[in-house]
């Protein structure tokens, strides 16, 4: 639909007064191109119309022309200025309102970020406490083994020198000797203890290849960490047993697959995969596994005694 024809002279004068072309065209059209004053009056009466700044699309056959020269009156100038001021004030109020809404959104987003950060820091703090506790327990057990071994060495030296053994030493450590001679010591049924013993067994069975054992511990920690951080991602809960990288780093080592099974992984699908079902993901078990692996990586005496 064509734009209606209006008096171009009055249209230019309205634009010079600061009115947008669509508004000026609409005012002249609906005021019948009668006069500049009539157009301004129409704008005053319709300034709150939703479509006031939309170009009218009507076919109107009018006679264009201004038989007499038109002059701006002071009242018309004042009225036009008032309209411009009102339009500017309305626009400023809308911009302020929009800015307030944006500020509210920024504040809300900031609160959510702070809460998420606090939650992450709290979880990290708890994990560190558990890790330090487990590390201290392992160091304590390592020191006890070293003390026992030193006393055993002292006892052997006395026997080799033909000296009578110290009765209280032998009596004090008789149970410990029996425990050390047992290649499969009786442990607590707690899962963390079983994990720790599994890692010790892996270390003992491959004690001549420290680099490979360390690589196995690091790879297991990656598997456990991926599941803990992304429990809903199936790709982190599914391991192909025939994967060359997995076989080289974990699968071919005694105790590697057993450790993953303690974390909840199961052999499924015709024995092709190790799979951890989503409903069996236990964050406490995964965190405990991660703590045991970190202790094994940082404790130089781990699994040696």
Tab-separated table of C-alpha atoms in Angstrom:
chain	number	residue	atom	x	y	z
A	1	UNK	CA	0.000	0.000	0.000
A	2	UNK	CA	1.391	3.420	-0.895
A	3	UNK	CA	2.193	6.123	1.628
A	4	UNK	CA	-0.445	8.892	1.512
A	5	UNK	CA	0.595	12.116	-0.158
A	6	UNK	CA	0.813	15.144	2.127
A	7	UNK	CA	1.846	18.751	1.807
A	8	UNK	CA	5.603	18.506	1.415
A	9	UNK	CA	6.154	22.054	2.619
A	10	UNK	CA	4.274	21.491	5.892
A	11	UNK	CA	5.934	18.061	6.182
A	12	UNK	CA	9.355	19.705	5.987
A	13	UNK	CA	8.353	22.338	8.555
A	14	UNK	CA	7.166	19.647	11.004
A	15	UNK	CA	10.417	17.725	10.539
A	16	UNK	CA	12.348	20.930	11.145
A	17	UNK	CA	10.482	21.239	14.449
A	18	UNK	CA	11.871	17.831	15.484
A	19	UNK	CA	8.992	15.471	14.686
A	20	UNK	CA	9.841	12.139	13.005
A	21	UNK	CA	8.695	11.826	9.393
A	22	UNK	CA	6.142	9.007	10.124
A	23	UNK	CA	4.543	11.067	12.918
A	24	UNK	CA	4.469	14.236	10.806
A	25	UNK	CA	3.027	12.341	7.808
A	26	UNK	CA	0.345	10.724	9.966
A	27	UNK	CA	-0.589	14.119	11.523
A	28	UNK	CA	-0.921	15.877	8.149
A	29	UNK	CA	-2.863	12.975	6.673
A	30	UNK	CA	-5.396	12.646	9.486
A	31	UNK	CA	-5.770	16.415	9.867
A	32	UNK	CA	-6.608	16.609	6.157
A	33	UNK	CA	-3.545	18.728	5.308
A	34	UNK	CA	-5.604	21.628	6.619
A	35	UNK	CA	-2.800	23.553	8.272
A	36	UNK	CA	0.339	23.228	10.320
A	37	UNK	CA	-1.591	24.156	13.472
A	38	UNK	CA	-4.150	21.407	12.854
A	39	UNK	CA	-1.348	18.860	12.387
A	40	UNK	CA	0.307	19.902	15.663
A	41	UNK	CA	-3.053	19.706	17.473
A	42	UNK	CA	-3.516	16.190	16.115
A	43	UNK	CA	-0.084	15.182	17.441
A	44	UNK	CA	-0.964	16.571	20.891
A	45	UNK	CA	-4.231	14.630	20.947
A	46	UNK	CA	-2.659	11.352	19.752
A	47	UNK	CA	0.855	11.400	21.252
A	48	UNK	CA	0.095	8.256	23.331
A	49	UNK	CA	-1.129	6.217	20.344
A	50	UNK	CA	0.847	2.992	19.969
A	51	UNK	CA	1.231	3.506	16.202
A	52	UNK	CA	1.928	7.251	16.216
A	53	UNK	CA	5.417	6.718	14.792
A	54	UNK	CA	4.330	4.213	12.146
A	55	UNK	CA	4.049	5.391	8.560
A	56	UNK	CA	0.364	5.300	7.464
A	57	UNK	CA	-0.257	3.094	4.435
A	58	UNK	CA	-3.452	4.384	2.844
A	59	UNK	CA	-4.445	5.396	-0.645
A	60	UNK	CA	-5.692	8.969	-0.393
A	61	UNK	CA	-6.352	11.276	-3.282
A	62	UNK	CA	-5.915	14.808	-2.039
A	63	UNK	CA	-5.114	18.107	-3.565
A	64	UNK	CA	-1.652	19.176	-2.589
A	65	UNK	CA	-0.993	22.816	-2.268
A	66	UNK	CA	-0.855	25.666	0.158
A	67	UNK	CA	-2.704	28.641	-1.305
A	68	UNK	CA	-1.495	31.017	1.352
A	69	UNK	CA	1.874	31.243	3.088
A	70	UNK	CA	1.897	29.836	6.608
A	71	UNK	CA	3.735	31.374	9.511
A	72	UNK	CA	4.719	29.775	12.824
A	73	UNK	CA	3.114	31.387	15.836
A	74	UNK	CA	4.845	31.574	19.199
A	75	UNK	CA	2.154	29.321	20.712
A	76	UNK	CA	2.826	26.669	18.078
A	77	UNK	CA	6.552	26.760	18.809
A	78	UNK	CA	5.896	26.431	22.534
A	79	UNK	CA	3.530	23.521	21.944
A	80	UNK	CA	6.010	21.783	19.696
A	81	UNK	CA	8.756	22.218	22.290
A	82	UNK	CA	6.468	20.778	24.960
A	83	UNK	CA	5.815	17.745	22.790
A	84	UNK	CA	9.519	17.205	22.233
A	85	UNK	CA	10.237	17.592	25.958
A	86	UNK	CA	7.475	15.146	26.818
A	87	UNK	CA	8.743	12.605	24.301
A	88	UNK	CA	12.317	12.958	25.606
A	89	UNK	CA	11.181	12.615	29.238
A	90	UNK	CA	9.156	9.522	28.406
A	91	UNK	CA	12.133	7.975	26.640
A	92	UNK	CA	14.442	8.759	29.588
A	93	UNK	CA	11.976	7.165	32.026
A	94	UNK	CA	11.778	4.034	29.902
A	95	UNK	CA	15.574	3.841	29.715
A	96	UNK	CA	15.848	4.274	33.515
A	97	UNK	CA	13.291	1.536	34.067
A	98	UNK	CA	15.157	-0.767	31.704
A	99	UNK	CA	18.443	-0.011	33.465
A	100	UNK	CA	16.875	-0.830	36.843
A	101	UNK	CA	15.702	-4.171	35.501
A	102	UNK	CA	19.166	-4.901	34.145
A	103	UNK	CA	20.724	-3.977	37.495
A	104	UNK	CA	18.353	-6.377	39.279
A	105	UNK	CA	19.365	-9.141	36.876
A	106	UNK	CA	23.066	-8.390	37.446
A	107	UNK	CA	22.598	-8.499	41.228
A	108	UNK	CA	20.698	-11.794	41.023
A	109	UNK	CA	23.350	-13.307	38.757
A	110	UNK	CA	26.059	-12.124	41.151
A	111	UNK	CA	24.303	-13.763	44.108
A	112	UNK	CA	23.980	-17.023	42.210
A	113	UNK	CA	27.668	-16.962	41.255
A	114	UNK	CA	28.703	-16.260	44.855
A	115	UNK	CA	26.532	-19.119	46.138
A	116	UNK	CA	27.920	-21.518	43.522
A	117	UNK	CA	31.482	-20.487	44.388
A	118	UNK	CA	30.796	-20.928	48.101
A	119	UNK	CA	29.375	-24.392	47.503
A	120	UNK	CA	32.387	-25.420	45.404
A	121	UNK	CA	34.809	-24.108	48.033
A	122	UNK	CA	32.956	-25.946	50.795
A	123	UNK	CA	33.036	-29.219	48.854
A	124	UNK	CA	36.718	-28.741	48.095
A	125	UNK	CA	37.414	-28.029	51.776
A	126	UNK	CA	35.631	-31.236	52.822
A	127	UNK	CA	37.548	-33.256	50.231
A	128	UNK	CA	40.846	-31.792	51.443
A	129	UNK	CA	39.996	-32.649	55.053
A	130	UNK	CA	39.181	-36.231	54.104
A	131	UNK	CA	42.322	-36.464	52.009
A	132	UNK	CA	44.568	-35.140	54.801
A	133	UNK	CA	42.936	-37.495	57.287
A	134	UNK	CA	43.490	-40.503	55.039
A	135	UNK	CA	47.056	-39.376	54.320
A	136	UNK	CA	47.866	-39.075	58.035
A	137	UNK	CA	46.418	-42.518	58.695
A	138	UNK	CA	48.526	-44.022	55.924
A	139	UNK	CA	51.664	-42.253	57.194
A	140	UNK	CA	50.938	-43.521	60.693
A	141	UNK	CA	50.637	-47.081	59.427
A	142	UNK	CA	53.845	-46.659	57.431
A	143	UNK	CA	55.730	-45.421	60.515
A	144	UNK	CA	54.409	-48.329	62.542
A	145	UNK	CA	55.645	-50.779	59.908
A	146	UNK	CA	59.062	-49.109	59.850
A	147	UNK	CA	59.330	-49.268	63.661
A	148	UNK	CA	58.292	-52.899	63.648
A	149	UNK	CA	60.841	-53.715	60.908
A	150	UNK	CA	63.623	-51.949	62.848
A	151	UNK	CA	62.811	-53.965	65.953
A	152	UNK	CA	62.719	-57.150	63.915
A	153	UNK	CA	66.138	-56.319	62.449
A	154	UNK	CA	67.459	-55.715	65.966
A	155	UNK	CA	66.083	-59.067	67.084
A	156	UNK	CA	67.700	-60.845	64.132
A	157	UNK	CA	71.072	-59.211	64.875
A	158	UNK	CA	70.902	-60.410	68.501
A	159	UNK	CA	70.180	-63.930	67.317
A	160	UNK	CA	73.052	-63.808	64.794
A	161	UNK	CA	75.416	-62.615	67.534
A	162	UNK	CA	74.340	-65.452	69.815
A	163	UNK	CA	72.650	-63.136	72.276
A	164	UNK	CA	69.406	-64.148	73.922
A	165	UNK	CA	66.391	-62.398	72.384
A	166	UNK	CA	64.610	-59.759	74.371
A	167	UNK	CA	61.538	-61.563	75.614
A	168	UNK	CA	59.327	-58.500	75.887
A	169	UNK	CA	60.152	-57.460	72.326
A	170	UNK	CA	59.201	-60.845	70.941
A	171	UNK	CA	56.007	-60.983	72.972
A	172	UNK	CA	55.042	-57.440	72.074
A	173	UNK	CA	55.283	-58.047	68.350
A	174	UNK	CA	54.206	-61.650	68.034
A	175	UNK	CA	50.771	-60.738	66.556
A	176	UNK	CA	52.385	-58.267	64.183
A	177	UNK	CA	54.791	-60.938	62.896
A	178	UNK	CA	51.904	-63.227	62.093
A	179	UNK	CA	50.119	-60.424	60.249
A	180	UNK	CA	53.175	-59.473	58.160
A	181	UNK	CA	53.805	-63.103	57.156
A	182	UNK	CA	50.273	-63.401	55.826
A	183	UNK	CA	50.361	-62.320	52.134
A	184	UNK	CA	46.644	-61.560	52.288
A	185	UNK	CA	46.076	-59.795	55.636
A	186	UNK	CA	42.600	-59.717	57.074
A	187	UNK	CA	41.272	-56.181	56.633
A	188	UNK	CA	38.178	-54.309	57.583
A	189	UNK	CA	35.259	-54.879	55.271
A	190	UNK	CA	34.938	-51.100	54.857
A	191	UNK	CA	35.148	-50.233	51.160
A	192	UNK	CA	37.897	-47.639	51.684
A	193	UNK	CA	40.074	-50.293	53.357
A	194	UNK	CA	39.437	-52.693	50.477
A	195	UNK	CA	40.384	-49.966	47.996
A	196	UNK	CA	43.577	-49.209	49.919
A	197	UNK	CA	44.535	-52.887	50.021
A	198	UNK	CA	43.789	-53.214	46.294
A	199	UNK	CA	46.192	-50.350	45.532
A	200	UNK	CA	48.840	-51.837	47.841
A	201	UNK	CA	48.499	-55.159	46.034
A	202	UNK	CA	48.945	-53.422	42.680
A	203	UNK	CA	52.059	-51.681	43.997
A	204	UNK	CA	53.541	-54.907	45.417
A	205	UNK	CA	52.836	-56.942	42.279
A	206	UNK	CA	54.620	-54.361	40.115
A	207	UNK	CA	57.210	-53.031	42.585
A	208	UNK	CA	59.978	-53.175	39.963
A	209	UNK	CA	58.186	-50.724	37.668
A	210	UNK	CA	57.445	-47.587	39.730
A	211	UNK	CA	56.722	-45.456	36.649
A	212	UNK	CA	54.052	-47.840	35.403
A	213	UNK	CA	52.445	-48.118	38.862
A	214	UNK	CA	52.310	-44.338	39.169
A	215	UNK	CA	50.814	-44.065	35.679
A	216	UNK	CA	48.151	-46.613	36.686
A	217	UNK	CA	47.253	-44.616	39.821
A	218	UNK	CA	47.038	-41.391	37.793
A	219	UNK	CA	44.819	-43.039	35.140
A	220	UNK	CA	42.490	-44.485	37.791
A	221	UNK	CA	42.249	-41.030	39.383
A	222	UNK	CA	41.240	-39.570	35.998
A	223	UNK	CA	38.492	-42.202	35.544
A	224	UNK	CA	37.147	-41.611	39.058
A	225	UNK	CA	37.350	-37.818	38.762
A	226	UNK	CA	35.539	-37.760	35.405
A	227	UNK	CA	32.592	-39.702	36.817
A	228	UNK	CA	32.478	-37.597	40.012
A	229	UNK	CA	32.402	-34.356	38.010
A	230	UNK	CA	30.053	-35.627	35.277
A	231	UNK	CA	27.812	-38.344	36.773
A	232	UNK	CA	25.179	-37.855	34.058
A	233	UNK	CA	27.626	-38.385	31.167
A	234	UNK	CA	27.513	-42.030	30.095
A	235	UNK	CA	30.803	-41.774	28.176
A	236	UNK	CA	32.656	-41.314	31.494
A	237	UNK	CA	30.849	-44.295	33.052
A	238	UNK	CA	31.683	-46.738	30.253
A	239	UNK	CA	35.166	-48.175	29.577
A	240	UNK	CA	35.956	-50.538	26.690
A	241	UNK	CA	38.076	-53.358	28.097
A	242	UNK	CA	39.840	-53.864	24.748
A	243	UNK	CA	40.930	-50.223	24.538
A	244	UNK	CA	44.742	-50.337	24.031
A	245	UNK	CA	45.365	-47.330	26.276
A	246	UNK	CA	43.239	-48.792	29.068
A	247	UNK	CA	44.919	-52.192	28.747
A	248	UNK	CA	48.394	-50.678	28.839
A	249	UNK	CA	47.799	-48.387	31.816
A	250	UNK	CA	45.249	-50.259	33.966
A	251	UNK	CA	43.722	-53.425	32.516
A	252	UNK	CA	46.926	-55.449	32.292
A	253	UNK	CA	47.980	-54.645	35.881
A	254	UNK	CA	46.849	-56.907	38.715
A	255	UNK	CA	44.356	-54.970	40.825
A	256	UNK	CA	43.475	-52.266	38.275
A	257	UNK	CA	40.079	-53.628	37.209
A	258	UNK	CA	39.341	-54.768	40.765
A	259	UNK	CA	39.749	-51.173	41.998
A	260	UNK	CA	37.253	-49.894	39.404
A	261	UNK	CA	34.811	-52.625	40.447
A	262	UNK	CA	35.092	-51.406	44.041
A	263	UNK	CA	34.096	-47.958	42.704
A	264	UNK	CA	30.899	-49.490	41.302
A	265	UNK	CA	31.883	-50.490	37.752
A	266	UNK	CA	30.467	-53.771	36.457
A	267	UNK	CA	31.510	-56.029	33.579
A	268	UNK	CA	28.586	-56.055	31.134
A	269	UNK	CA	27.629	-56.462	27.474
A	270	UNK	CA	29.343	-59.766	26.827
A	271	UNK	CA	32.441	-58.768	28.751
A	272	UNK	CA	33.303	-55.910	26.395
A	273	UNK	CA	32.873	-53.033	28.794
A	274	UNK	CA	33.229	-51.877	32.372
A	275	UNK	CA	30.016	-49.958	33.042
A	276	UNK	CA	28.866	-47.897	36.040
A	277	UNK	CA	25.041	-47.596	36.009
A	278	UNK	CA	23.752	-44.111	36.751
A	279	UNK	CA	21.632	-45.337	39.670
A	280	UNK	CA	24.725	-46.891	41.271
A	281	UNK	CA	26.909	-43.765	41.187
A	282	UNK	CA	27.918	-43.171	44.825
A	283	UNK	CA	29.678	-39.846	45.333
A	284	UNK	CA	30.939	-40.889	48.780
A	285	UNK	CA	32.563	-43.987	47.257
A	286	UNK	CA	34.097	-41.947	44.416
A	287	UNK	CA	35.457	-39.325	46.831
A	288	UNK	CA	36.917	-42.078	49.016
A	289	UNK	CA	38.527	-43.679	45.946
A	290	UNK	CA	40.027	-40.347	44.909
A	291	UNK	CA	41.442	-39.833	48.420
A	292	UNK	CA	43.049	-43.289	48.414
A	293	UNK	CA	44.601	-42.688	44.982
A	294	UNK	CA	45.973	-39.271	45.990
A	295	UNK	CA	47.455	-40.819	49.130
A	296	UNK	CA	49.057	-43.570	47.065
A	297	UNK	CA	50.557	-40.984	44.691
A	298	UNK	CA	51.947	-38.669	47.380
A	299	UNK	CA	53.093	-41.161	50.048
A	300	UNK	CA	56.567	-42.502	49.148
A	301	UNK	CA	56.144	-45.482	51.534
A	302	UNK	CA	52.779	-46.569	50.121
A	303	UNK	CA	52.632	-50.338	49.559
A	304	UNK	CA	56.355	-50.853	50.138
A	305	UNK	CA	56.210	-52.280	53.642
